[in-house]
Coordinates of C-alpha atoms in Angstrom, one line a residue:
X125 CA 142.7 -18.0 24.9
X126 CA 141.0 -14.7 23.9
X127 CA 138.1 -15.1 21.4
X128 CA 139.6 -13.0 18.4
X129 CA 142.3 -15.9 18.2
X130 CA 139.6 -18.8 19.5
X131 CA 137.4 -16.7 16.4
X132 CA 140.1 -16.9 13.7
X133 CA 141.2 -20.7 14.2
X134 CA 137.3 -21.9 14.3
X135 CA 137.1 -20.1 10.4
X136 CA 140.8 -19.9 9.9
X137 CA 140.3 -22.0 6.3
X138 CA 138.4 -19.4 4.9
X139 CA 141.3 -17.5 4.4
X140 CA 141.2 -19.4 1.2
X141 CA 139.5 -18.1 -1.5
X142 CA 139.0 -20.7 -3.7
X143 CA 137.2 -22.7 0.0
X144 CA 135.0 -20.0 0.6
X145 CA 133.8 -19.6 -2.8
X146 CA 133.0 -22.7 -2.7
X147 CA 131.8 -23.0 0.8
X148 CA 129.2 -20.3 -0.2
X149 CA 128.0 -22.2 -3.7
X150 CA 127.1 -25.4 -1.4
X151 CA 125.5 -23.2 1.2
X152 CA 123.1 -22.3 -1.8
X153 CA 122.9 -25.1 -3.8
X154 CA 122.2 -27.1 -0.5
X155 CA 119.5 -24.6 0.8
X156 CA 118.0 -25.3 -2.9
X157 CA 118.6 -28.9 -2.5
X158 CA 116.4 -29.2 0.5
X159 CA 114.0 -27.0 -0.2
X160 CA 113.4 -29.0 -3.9
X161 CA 113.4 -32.1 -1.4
X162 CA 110.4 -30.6 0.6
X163 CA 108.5 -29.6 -2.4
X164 CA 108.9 -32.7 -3.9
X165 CA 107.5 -34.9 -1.3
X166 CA 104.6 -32.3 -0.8
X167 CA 103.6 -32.4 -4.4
X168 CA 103.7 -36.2 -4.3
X169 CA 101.4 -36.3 -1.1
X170 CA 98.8 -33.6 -2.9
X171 CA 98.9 -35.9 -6.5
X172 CA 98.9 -39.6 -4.3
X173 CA 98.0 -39.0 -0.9
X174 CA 99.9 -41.9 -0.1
X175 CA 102.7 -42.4 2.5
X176 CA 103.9 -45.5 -0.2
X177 CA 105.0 -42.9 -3.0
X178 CA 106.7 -40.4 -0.3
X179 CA 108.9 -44.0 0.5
X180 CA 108.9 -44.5 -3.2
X181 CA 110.8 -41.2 -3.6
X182 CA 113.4 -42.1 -1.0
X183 CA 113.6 -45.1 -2.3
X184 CA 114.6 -43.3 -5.8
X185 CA 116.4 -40.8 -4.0
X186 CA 118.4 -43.0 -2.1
X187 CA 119.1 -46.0 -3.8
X188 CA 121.3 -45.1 -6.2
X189 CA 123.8 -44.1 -3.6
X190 CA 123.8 -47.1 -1.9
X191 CA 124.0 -49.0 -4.5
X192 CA 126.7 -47.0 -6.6
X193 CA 128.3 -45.1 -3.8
X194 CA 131.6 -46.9 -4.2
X195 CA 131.9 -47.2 -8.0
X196 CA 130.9 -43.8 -7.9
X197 CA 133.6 -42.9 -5.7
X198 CA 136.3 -44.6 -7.8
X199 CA 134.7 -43.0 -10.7
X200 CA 135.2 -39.3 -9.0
X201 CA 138.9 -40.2 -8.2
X202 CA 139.7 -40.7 -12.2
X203 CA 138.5 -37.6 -13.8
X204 CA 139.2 -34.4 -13.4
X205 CA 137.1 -33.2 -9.8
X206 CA 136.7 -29.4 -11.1
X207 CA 135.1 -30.5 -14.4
X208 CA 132.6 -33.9 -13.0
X209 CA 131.6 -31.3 -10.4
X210 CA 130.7 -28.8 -13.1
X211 CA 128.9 -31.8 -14.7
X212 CA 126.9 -33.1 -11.6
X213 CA 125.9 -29.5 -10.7
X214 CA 124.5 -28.3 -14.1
X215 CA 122.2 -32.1 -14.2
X216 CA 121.1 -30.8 -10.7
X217 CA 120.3 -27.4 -11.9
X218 CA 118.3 -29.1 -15.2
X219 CA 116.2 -31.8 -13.2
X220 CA 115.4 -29.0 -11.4
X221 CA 114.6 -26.5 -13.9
X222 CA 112.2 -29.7 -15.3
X223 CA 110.8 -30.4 -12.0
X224 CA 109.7 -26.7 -11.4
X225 CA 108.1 -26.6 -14.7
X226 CA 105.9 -30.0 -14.2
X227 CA 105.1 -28.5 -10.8
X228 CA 103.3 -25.6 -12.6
X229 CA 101.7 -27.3 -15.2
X230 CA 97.7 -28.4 -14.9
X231 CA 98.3 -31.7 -13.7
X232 CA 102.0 -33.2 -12.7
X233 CA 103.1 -36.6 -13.9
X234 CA 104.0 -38.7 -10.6
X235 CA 106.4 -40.7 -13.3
X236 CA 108.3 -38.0 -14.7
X237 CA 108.6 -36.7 -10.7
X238 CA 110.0 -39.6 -10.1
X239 CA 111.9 -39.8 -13.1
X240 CA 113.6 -36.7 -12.0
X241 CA 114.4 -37.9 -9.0
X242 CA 116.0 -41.4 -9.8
X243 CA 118.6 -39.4 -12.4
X244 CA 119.2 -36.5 -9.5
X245 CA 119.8 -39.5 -7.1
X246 CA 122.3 -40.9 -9.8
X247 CA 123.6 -38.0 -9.8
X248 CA 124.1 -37.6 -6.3
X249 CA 125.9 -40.7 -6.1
X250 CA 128.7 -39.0 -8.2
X251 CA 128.2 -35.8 -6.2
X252 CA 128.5 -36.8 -2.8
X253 CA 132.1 -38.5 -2.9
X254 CA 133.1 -36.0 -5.1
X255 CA 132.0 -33.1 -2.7
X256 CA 134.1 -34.8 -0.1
X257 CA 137.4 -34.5 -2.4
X258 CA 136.6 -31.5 -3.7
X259 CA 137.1 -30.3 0.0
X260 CA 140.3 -31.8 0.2
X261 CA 141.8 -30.5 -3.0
X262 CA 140.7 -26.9 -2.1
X263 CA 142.9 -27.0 1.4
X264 CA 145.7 -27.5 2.6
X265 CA 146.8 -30.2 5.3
X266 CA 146.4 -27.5 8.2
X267 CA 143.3 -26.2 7.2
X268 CA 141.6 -29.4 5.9
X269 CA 140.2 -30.5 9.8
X270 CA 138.6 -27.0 9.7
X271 CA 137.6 -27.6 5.9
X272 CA 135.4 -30.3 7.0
X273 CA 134.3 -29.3 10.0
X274 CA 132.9 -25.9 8.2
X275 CA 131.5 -28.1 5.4
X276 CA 129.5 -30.0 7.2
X277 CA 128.7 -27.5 9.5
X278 CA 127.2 -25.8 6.2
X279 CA 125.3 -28.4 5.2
X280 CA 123.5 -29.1 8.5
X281 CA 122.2 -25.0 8.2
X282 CA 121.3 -25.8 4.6
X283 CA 119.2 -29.0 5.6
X284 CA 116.9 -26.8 8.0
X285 CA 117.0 -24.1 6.3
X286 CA 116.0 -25.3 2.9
X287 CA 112.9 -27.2 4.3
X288 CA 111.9 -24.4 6.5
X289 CA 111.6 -21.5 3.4
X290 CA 110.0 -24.5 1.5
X291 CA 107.3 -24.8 3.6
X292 CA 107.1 -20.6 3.8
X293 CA 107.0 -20.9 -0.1
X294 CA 104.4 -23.3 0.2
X295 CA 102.3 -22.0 2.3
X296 CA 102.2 -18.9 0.7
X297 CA 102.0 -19.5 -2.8
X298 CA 101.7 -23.2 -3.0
X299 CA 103.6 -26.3 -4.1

């Protein structure tokens, strides 16, 4: 097999608009993801020092999805997946419009951090499952193996890339 052919199977559901579009909102929004992640943790460690509230926040982060991770995914299969995604991105967008503005502020409340991050893990419970289907309603049956394997080949680059400019960020300008 030549590599043009070996080329256009490996991103052969691309051709799909709707996919890619989407493909290159969740290479964003989880670059941002991450990188809020990093930040997060770091501006718990300069407020605590203590490895205890870094496992509080994955606790917070976390939870939620094990606990609610399959009522959540019934939930996502009886409303409209366009419209909950809509929803679950734009509470992403405002805990982190929240979080950036306690980050700047004169001294950060470690509640309302964590506060933040208990509703964007509640969230996320309702975002992950639905992520998954959105996937499969943008594709068809041929492309869907492809889908997935491009999705989640997106959101490995966005999980070290996201960390990586946070800590550029960080270092240059500060939490």
């Amino acid at each position: 097999m030549s590599p043009a052919p070996a080329r256009a199977s490996t991103f052969r559901s691309l051709r799909n608009r709707n996919f890619r579009t989407y493909l290159t909102g969740q290479v964003i929004s989880q670059t941002g993801n991450w990188f809020q992640v990093t930040a997060e943790i770091w501006l718990i460690l300069e407020i605590t020092g203590s490895a205890t509230a870094i496992g509080v926040h994955s606790l917070l982060r976390f939870g939620p999805l094990t606990v609610l991770g399959i009522p959540a995914g019934l939930l996502t299969d009886r409303y409209d997946h366009v419209r909950l995604f809509a929803a679950t991105q734009i509470l992403t967008a405002a805990t982190a419009t929240i979080l950036a503005i306690a980050a700047f502020s004169a001294s950060p409340s470690l509640l309302l951090i964590y506060s933040l991050v208990f509703v964007r893990g509640l969230v996320f419970a309702i975002d992950n499952p639905l992520r998954r289907t959105l996937v499969r309603d943008l594709v068809s049956d041929e492309d869907l193996g492809n889908a997935v394997s491009l999705n989640s080949s997106a959101n490995t680059v966005a999980r070290s890339t996201g960390p990586a400019i946070s800590g550029i960020v960080i270092a240059t300008i500060g939490v």
